[in-house]
Amino acid sequence: MSVALGSTRPLVVTTTPVDDPGDLFARLPETAPYAWVRHGEGLVAWGEAIRLAVPPGPRRFDWARDRLSDLFGEAHVDDDVTAPGSGPVAFGSFTFDPEAHGSVLVVPQTILARRDGRAWLTTVGERRLDAVTPLRTPGRIRYGDGSLTAPEWEHAVARAVRRIRSGHLEKTVLARDLAAVAERPIDVRLLLARLAGRYPECYTFSCAGLVGATPELLVRRTGETIESLVLAGTIPRGADQADDVARGTALFTSEKNRHEHACAVASVREALDPLCAELKIPEEPELLVLSNVQHLASPVSGRLSDGASVLDVVAAMHPTAAVGGTPTGAALGVIRELEGMDRAGYAGPVGWIDARGDGEWGIALRCAQIEGSTARLFAGCGIMGDSDPASELAEAEAKLRVMQYALEG
């Protein structure tokens, strides 16, 4: 565990209403911004009052919940808003693999939020006025192979398909990474602005250098109510409207993609049933059309039965079949054997939690890990028994283009 500040005395937290701030990203200073924004609403933050390195292991979410409960319970809070996301808030990013190091929780020093027609400012400790500087472009971007070359990754897909056909498992998910080096240090604010502008229906996030725009809401908790969005089954957008419609129809009627989606829905149902007094999952998926791809999507809603915090729900749901596979143990074994890389925060939970246990957490997809002038881009694909390695590579490349656009503009 590492704590930047605030470990020896209680936090002093003040939340006050403010006028509509306009573009939330335009208010961010350059240094280490945090964000969770969709359709212009959400939270942005900067500075670090407390930073916690979450120990790896099967109880890491329990550790995070209990540590934050202690910190927030001891805090001196003056909250004139009392809405989800007001008062003390921690942003978090958890690694995909529970045994990997790198999961982190950060309580920012300053949080600016807008939601449901209200806006507020939260400060932890003394209020800081950080200068907002103009956005900087990173200059020319050079790309290189990540952990595997494209042919090597296709070979890994083919091996995974053989495992599935042999009856070893039903589905796995293989990710690949792409290395990028910029001429100048990468301004995370520019990436956030570009992502939010092109993908407003996604959750644009930034936490501890992990930046992206995920379409997949793992869970939103507001009191006893929870919501989730299951995505599994993907096809690139068409060249024109007719092609687009044809591709959407092909996706919706594809036996492979429908089965992949059914596996993901089943894993979410299995995770949420024990926590919920009520759970609603549609019988048929719908099409979610993004600017680069189309997904099969199933919105899920429920009512918690035992007052669990949002991190309890995250712990129950991660990893979903959409990013891990089915059955989970066998799928994770294939991932560790064939993927050839450490996913770090990719496909792990990312989001925020407040002192009431409310919060929003997504699956860190369409993202990159940023450090100085370098970026590591990620994408993944669900692998089934009839998957074609070339088609899966094309799907992964389509998903990688999200962060390539963010870097290049």
Coordinates of C-alpha atoms in Angstrom, one line a residue:
M1 CA 0.0 0.0 0.0
S2 CA 1.2 3.5 -0.8
V3 CA -0.5 6.7 0.4
A4 CA 0.5 10.0 -1.1
L5 CA -1.2 12.3 1.5
G6 CA -3.7 12.2 4.3
S7 CA -2.8 8.9 6.0
T8 CA -2.3 10.4 9.5
R9 CA -5.3 12.6 9.9
P10 CA -8.9 12.5 8.6
L11 CA -9.8 14.0 5.3
V12 CA -11.6 17.3 5.2
V13 CA -14.0 17.3 2.3
T14 CA -16.2 20.2 1.1
T15 CA -18.8 19.9 -1.6
T16 CA -20.7 23.1 -2.8
P17 CA -23.1 23.7 -5.7
V18 CA -21.6 25.7 -8.7
D19 CA -23.0 27.1 -11.9
D20 CA -22.9 24.9 -15.0
P21 CA -19.2 24.6 -15.8
G22 CA -19.8 23.9 -19.5
D23 CA -17.3 21.5 -21.1
L24 CA -15.9 19.5 -18.1
F25 CA -12.7 18.6 -20.0
A26 CA -12.0 22.2 -20.7
R27 CA -11.6 22.8 -16.9
L28 CA -8.9 20.2 -16.4
P29 CA -5.3 21.1 -15.8
E30 CA -2.7 19.1 -17.6
T31 CA -1.2 17.1 -14.7
A32 CA -2.7 13.6 -14.1
P33 CA -6.4 14.3 -14.8
Y34 CA -9.1 11.9 -13.8
A35 CA -12.4 11.5 -15.6
W36 CA -15.7 9.6 -16.0
V37 CA -17.9 11.4 -18.5
R38 CA -20.8 10.4 -20.9
H39 CA -22.9 12.8 -23.0
G40 CA -21.1 15.7 -21.3
E41 CA -22.1 14.6 -17.8
G42 CA -20.0 13.0 -15.1
L43 CA -17.0 13.8 -13.0
V44 CA -13.5 15.2 -13.8
A45 CA -10.8 15.6 -11.2
W46 CA -7.2 16.4 -10.5
G47 CA -4.6 16.3 -7.8
E48 CA -4.1 13.4 -5.4
A49 CA -5.2 13.6 -1.7
I50 CA -4.7 9.9 -1.2
R51 CA -3.4 7.2 -3.5
L52 CA -3.7 3.5 -2.5
A53 CA -2.0 0.6 -4.2
V54 CA -4.5 -2.2 -3.9
P55 CA -2.8 -5.5 -2.9
P56 CA -3.3 -8.3 -5.5
G57 CA -5.3 -11.4 -4.7
P58 CA -8.8 -12.8 -4.6
R59 CA -10.0 -10.4 -1.9
R60 CA -8.7 -7.2 -3.5
F61 CA -12.2 -5.7 -3.9
D62 CA -13.0 -6.4 -0.3
W63 CA -9.8 -4.7 0.8
A64 CA -10.6 -1.7 -1.4
R65 CA -14.1 -1.4 0.0
D66 CA -13.0 -1.7 3.6
R67 CA -10.1 0.7 3.2
L68 CA -12.3 3.3 1.6
S69 CA -15.0 2.8 4.1
D70 CA -12.5 3.6 6.9
L71 CA -11.1 6.6 5.1
F72 CA -14.5 8.1 4.2
G73 CA -16.1 7.1 7.6
E74 CA -13.4 9.1 9.4
A75 CA -13.6 12.1 7.0
H76 CA -15.0 15.5 8.0
V77 CA -17.5 16.1 5.2
D78 CA -19.5 19.2 4.5
D79 CA -21.7 18.2 1.5
D80 CA -24.4 20.7 0.4
V81 CA -25.4 18.5 -2.6
T82 CA -25.8 14.9 -1.3
A83 CA -26.0 13.3 -4.8
P84 CA -24.2 10.3 -6.2
G85 CA -20.7 11.5 -6.8
S86 CA -20.8 14.3 -4.2
G87 CA -18.7 14.3 -1.0
P88 CA -15.5 12.2 -1.0
V89 CA -15.0 10.2 -4.2
A90 CA -12.3 7.7 -5.2
F91 CA -11.4 6.9 -8.8
G92 CA -10.1 3.4 -9.4
S93 CA -8.5 1.0 -11.9
F94 CA -8.2 -2.7 -11.2
T95 CA -6.0 -5.0 -13.2
F96 CA -7.8 -7.7 -15.3
D97 CA -5.8 -10.5 -13.5
P98 CA -6.5 -10.5 -9.8
E99 CA -2.9 -11.8 -9.2
A100 CA -1.3 -8.9 -11.1
H101 CA 0.1 -5.8 -9.4
G102 CA -1.1 -2.4 -10.5
S103 CA -4.6 -1.9 -9.1
V104 CA -5.0 1.6 -7.7
L105 CA -7.5 3.9 -5.9
V106 CA -7.1 7.6 -5.9
V107 CA -9.0 10.3 -3.9
P108 CA -8.5 13.4 -6.0
Q109 CA -8.0 16.8 -4.3
T110 CA -10.5 18.5 -6.6
I111 CA -13.6 17.1 -8.3
L112 CA -15.9 18.9 -10.7
A113 CA -19.2 17.2 -11.5
R114 CA -22.3 17.7 -13.5
R115 CA -25.3 15.4 -13.4
D116 CA -29.1 15.7 -14.0
G117 CA -29.1 19.5 -14.2
R118 CA -26.9 20.1 -11.2
A119 CA -23.2 20.9 -10.9
W120 CA -20.9 20.9 -7.9
L121 CA -17.3 21.2 -6.8
T122 CA -15.6 19.0 -4.2
T123 CA -12.3 19.8 -2.6
V124 CA -10.3 17.7 -0.2
G125 CA -8.1 19.8 2.1
E126 CA -7.2 23.3 0.9
R127 CA -8.7 24.4 -2.4
R128 CA -6.2 24.4 -5.2
L129 CA -6.4 26.6 -8.3
D130 CA -4.4 24.8 -10.9
A131 CA -3.8 26.6 -14.1
V132 CA -5.5 25.3 -17.3
T133 CA -3.1 25.4 -20.1
P134 CA -3.8 25.0 -23.9
L135 CA -4.1 21.5 -25.2
R136 CA -0.9 20.1 -26.7
T137 CA -0.8 17.7 -29.7
P138 CA 1.7 14.8 -29.4
G139 CA 3.1 15.3 -32.9
R140 CA 3.9 12.4 -35.2
I141 CA 3.0 8.9 -33.9
R142 CA 5.0 5.8 -34.7
Y143 CA 3.5 2.4 -34.1
G144 CA 5.2 -0.9 -33.5
D145 CA 4.3 -4.5 -32.6
G146 CA 3.1 -5.1 -29.1
S147 CA 3.6 -8.5 -27.3
L148 CA 2.7 -10.5 -30.5
T149 CA 2.9 -9.7 -34.2
A150 CA -0.3 -9.9 -36.2
P151 CA 0.6 -13.4 -37.6
E152 CA 1.6 -14.6 -34.1
W153 CA -1.8 -13.4 -32.7
E154 CA -3.7 -15.1 -35.5
H155 CA -1.8 -18.3 -34.6
A156 CA -2.9 -17.9 -31.0
V157 CA -6.5 -17.5 -32.1
A158 CA -6.3 -20.7 -34.2
R159 CA -4.9 -22.6 -31.2
A160 CA -7.7 -21.2 -29.0
V161 CA -10.3 -22.3 -31.6
R162 CA -8.8 -25.9 -31.5
R163 CA -9.1 -25.9 -27.7
I164 CA -12.8 -24.9 -27.9
R165 CA -13.6 -27.4 -30.6
S166 CA -12.0 -30.1 -28.5
G167 CA -14.5 -29.4 -25.7
H168 CA -11.9 -27.8 -23.3
L169 CA -14.0 -24.7 -23.0
E170 CA -16.9 -22.8 -24.7
K171 CA -15.4 -19.4 -25.2
T172 CA -12.3 -17.4 -24.5
V173 CA -11.3 -13.8 -25.2
L174 CA -7.9 -12.9 -26.6
A175 CA -6.5 -9.4 -26.5
R176 CA -3.6 -7.8 -28.4
D177 CA -1.6 -4.7 -27.8
L178 CA 0.0 -2.1 -30.0
A179 CA 2.9 0.1 -29.1
A180 CA 2.9 3.8 -29.9
V181 CA 5.6 6.5 -29.5
A182 CA 4.8 10.2 -30.0
E183 CA 7.2 13.0 -30.8
R184 CA 6.2 14.9 -27.6
P185 CA 4.6 13.9 -24.2
I186 CA 1.0 12.9 -24.7
D187 CA -1.6 15.3 -23.3
V188 CA -4.3 13.1 -21.8
R189 CA -6.8 16.0 -21.9
L190 CA -6.6 16.0 -25.7
L191 CA -7.3 12.3 -25.9
L192 CA -10.3 12.8 -23.6
A193 CA -11.7 15.6 -25.7
R194 CA -11.3 13.7 -28.9
L195 CA -12.8 10.5 -27.5
A196 CA -15.8 12.3 -26.0
G197 CA -16.4 14.2 -29.2
R198 CA -16.5 11.1 -31.4
Y199 CA -17.9 8.6 -28.9
P200 CA -20.4 10.6 -26.8
E201 CA -22.4 7.5 -26.0
C202 CA -19.4 5.8 -24.4
Y203 CA -17.9 6.4 -21.0
T204 CA -14.8 8.4 -21.5
F205 CA -12.4 7.7 -18.6
S206 CA -9.0 8.5 -17.2
C207 CA -7.4 6.9 -14.1
A208 CA -3.8 6.6 -13.3
G209 CA -2.7 6.9 -16.9
L210 CA -5.3 4.4 -18.3
V211 CA -7.4 6.4 -20.8
G212 CA -10.2 5.3 -23.1
A213 CA -13.8 5.4 -24.1
T214 CA -15.7 2.2 -23.1
P215 CA -19.1 1.3 -24.4
E216 CA -19.6 -1.3 -21.6
L217 CA -21.1 -0.3 -18.3
L218 CA -20.2 -3.0 -15.8
V219 CA -22.4 -1.5 -13.1
R220 CA -24.0 1.7 -11.9
R221 CA -25.3 1.7 -8.3
T222 CA -27.7 4.4 -7.1
G223 CA -29.0 3.5 -3.7
E224 CA -30.4 0.0 -4.0
T225 CA -30.8 0.3 -7.8
I226 CA -28.2 -1.2 -10.1
E227 CA -27.8 -1.0 -13.9
S228 CA -25.5 -2.8 -16.3
L229 CA -25.0 -3.1 -20.1
V230 CA -23.8 -6.4 -21.5
L231 CA -21.9 -6.2 -24.8
A232 CA -20.7 -9.3 -26.7
G233 CA -20.8 -9.8 -30.5
T234 CA -19.2 -7.2 -32.7
I235 CA -19.1 -6.2 -36.4
P236 CA -17.4 -3.2 -38.1
R237 CA -19.6 -0.4 -39.5
G238 CA -20.4 -0.5 -43.2
A239 CA -19.1 1.6 -46.0
D240 CA -22.6 3.1 -46.5
Q241 CA -26.1 3.0 -45.0
A242 CA -27.1 -0.1 -47.0
D243 CA -24.0 -1.9 -46.1
D244 CA -24.4 -0.8 -42.5
V245 CA -27.9 -2.2 -42.2
A246 CA -26.8 -5.4 -43.9
R247 CA -23.9 -5.8 -41.4
G248 CA -26.2 -5.1 -38.5
T249 CA -28.7 -7.8 -39.7
A250 CA -25.8 -10.2 -40.2
L251 CA -24.6 -9.6 -36.6
F252 CA -28.1 -10.0 -35.1
T253 CA -28.7 -13.3 -36.9
S254 CA -25.2 -14.7 -36.5
E255 CA -25.3 -17.9 -34.6
K256 CA -21.7 -17.4 -33.4
N257 CA -22.3 -13.9 -32.1
R258 CA -25.7 -14.7 -30.6
H259 CA -24.1 -17.6 -28.7
E260 CA -21.2 -15.4 -27.6
H261 CA -23.7 -12.8 -26.3
A262 CA -25.8 -15.5 -24.6
C263 CA -22.7 -16.6 -22.7
A264 CA -22.0 -13.1 -21.5
V265 CA -25.6 -12.6 -20.4
A266 CA -25.6 -15.8 -18.5
S267 CA -22.4 -14.9 -16.6
V268 CA -23.9 -11.5 -15.6
R269 CA -27.1 -13.3 -14.4
E270 CA -25.2 -15.8 -12.4
A271 CA -23.1 -13.0 -10.7
L272 CA -26.1 -10.7 -9.9
D273 CA -28.8 -13.2 -8.9
P274 CA -27.3 -13.7 -5.4
L275 CA -27.1 -9.9 -4.8
C276 CA -30.5 -8.8 -6.1
A277 CA -34.0 -9.0 -4.9
E278 CA -35.1 -8.1 -8.4
L279 CA -33.3 -8.6 -11.7
K280 CA -34.5 -7.7 -15.2
I281 CA -32.7 -9.0 -18.3
P282 CA -34.3 -8.8 -21.8
E283 CA -34.9 -12.0 -23.6
E284 CA -33.5 -10.6 -26.9
P285 CA -30.4 -8.3 -27.3
E286 CA -30.5 -5.0 -29.2
L287 CA -28.0 -3.4 -31.6
L288 CA -25.8 -0.8 -30.2
V289 CA -24.4 1.3 -33.1
L290 CA -21.2 3.2 -32.4
S291 CA -19.2 5.2 -34.9
N292 CA -16.7 2.4 -35.7
V293 CA -18.5 -0.9 -34.8
Q294 CA -21.9 -2.4 -33.9
H295 CA -22.5 -4.6 -30.8
L296 CA -25.1 -6.9 -29.6
A297 CA -26.3 -5.3 -26.3
S298 CA -28.5 -6.2 -23.4
P299 CA -29.4 -3.6 -20.7
V300 CA -29.7 -5.1 -17.3
S301 CA -31.4 -3.5 -14.2
G302 CA -32.0 -4.8 -10.7
R303 CA -32.5 -3.9 -7.0
L304 CA -30.0 -5.0 -4.4
S305 CA -31.2 -7.1 -1.5
D306 CA -28.5 -6.5 1.1
G307 CA -27.2 -2.9 0.6
A308 CA -24.0 -4.0 -1.1
S309 CA -21.7 -1.2 -2.3
V310 CA -20.8 -0.8 -5.9
L311 CA -17.5 -2.5 -5.3
D312 CA -19.3 -5.6 -4.0
V313 CA -21.1 -5.8 -7.3
V314 CA -17.9 -5.2 -9.3
A315 CA -16.3 -8.1 -7.3
A316 CA -19.2 -10.4 -8.2
M317 CA -19.2 -9.6 -11.9
H318 CA -15.5 -9.4 -12.8
P319 CA -14.5 -11.0 -15.1
T320 CA -17.6 -11.3 -17.2
A321 CA -17.7 -13.8 -20.1
A322 CA -17.6 -10.8 -22.4
V323 CA -13.9 -10.1 -21.5
G324 CA -12.9 -13.5 -19.9
G325 CA -14.8 -16.4 -21.4
T326 CA -16.8 -19.5 -20.4
P327 CA -16.2 -21.3 -18.2
T328 CA -14.2 -18.7 -16.4
G329 CA -11.4 -20.9 -15.0
A330 CA -10.6 -22.7 -18.2
A331 CA -10.9 -19.4 -20.3
L332 CA -8.5 -17.6 -18.0
G333 CA -6.1 -20.5 -18.3
V334 CA -6.1 -20.2 -22.1
I335 CA -5.7 -16.4 -21.9
R336 CA -2.6 -16.8 -19.7
E337 CA -1.1 -19.5 -22.0
L338 CA -1.8 -18.0 -25.4
E339 CA -2.2 -14.2 -25.1
G340 CA 1.5 -13.6 -24.5
M341 CA 1.1 -10.4 -22.5
D342 CA 0.1 -8.8 -19.2
R343 CA -3.2 -7.0 -19.8
A344 CA -2.6 -4.6 -16.9
G345 CA -5.8 -2.5 -16.5
Y346 CA -7.2 -3.5 -19.9
A347 CA -10.5 -5.3 -19.5
G348 CA -10.4 -4.6 -15.8
P349 CA -12.9 -2.5 -13.9
V350 CA -12.5 1.2 -14.0
G351 CA -14.7 3.9 -12.5
W352 CA -15.5 5.7 -9.2
I353 CA -17.1 5.2 -5.8
D354 CA -18.4 7.7 -3.2
A355 CA -18.9 7.4 0.5
R356 CA -22.4 6.1 0.2
G357 CA -21.3 3.1 -1.9
D358 CA -22.8 4.6 -5.0
G359 CA -20.7 4.7 -8.2
E360 CA -20.2 3.8 -11.8
W361 CA -17.8 1.2 -13.1
G362 CA -17.1 0.2 -16.6
I363 CA -14.9 -2.4 -18.3
A364 CA -11.7 -0.8 -19.5
L365 CA -12.1 -1.3 -23.3
R366 CA -11.0 0.8 -26.2
C367 CA -8.2 2.2 -24.1
A368 CA -4.4 2.8 -23.8
Q369 CA -2.0 3.1 -21.0
I370 CA -0.2 6.5 -21.3
E371 CA 3.3 7.2 -19.9
G372 CA 5.1 10.3 -21.1
S373 CA 5.3 10.1 -24.9
T374 CA 4.5 6.4 -25.1
A375 CA 1.2 4.6 -25.2
R376 CA 0.2 0.9 -25.1
L377 CA -3.1 0.4 -27.0
F378 CA -5.4 -2.6 -26.3
A379 CA -8.1 -4.5 -28.1
G380 CA -9.7 -7.9 -27.7
C381 CA -12.1 -10.3 -29.4
G382 CA -14.4 -13.1 -28.2
I383 CA -13.1 -16.4 -29.6
M384 CA -15.7 -19.2 -30.3
G385 CA -15.4 -22.6 -32.0
D386 CA -16.2 -21.2 -35.4
S387 CA -14.0 -18.1 -35.1
D388 CA -11.8 -17.2 -38.1
P389 CA -8.4 -15.8 -37.1
A390 CA -8.3 -13.3 -40.0
S391 CA -11.7 -12.0 -39.2
E392 CA -10.8 -11.7 -35.5
L393 CA -7.7 -9.8 -36.4
A394 CA -9.7 -7.4 -38.5
E395 CA -12.1 -6.9 -35.6
A396 CA -9.2 -6.2 -33.2
E397 CA -7.8 -3.6 -35.6
A398 CA -11.1 -1.9 -35.9
K399 CA -11.2 -1.6 -32.1
L400 CA -7.6 -0.3 -32.0
R401 CA -8.6 2.5 -34.3
V402 CA -10.5 4.2 -31.5
M403 CA -7.3 5.1 -29.6
Q404 CA -5.3 5.6 -32.8
Y405 CA -7.9 8.3 -33.6
A406 CA -7.5 9.8 -30.1
L407 CA -3.7 10.1 -30.6
E408 CA -3.8 11.3 -34.2
G409 CA -7.0 13.3 -34.4

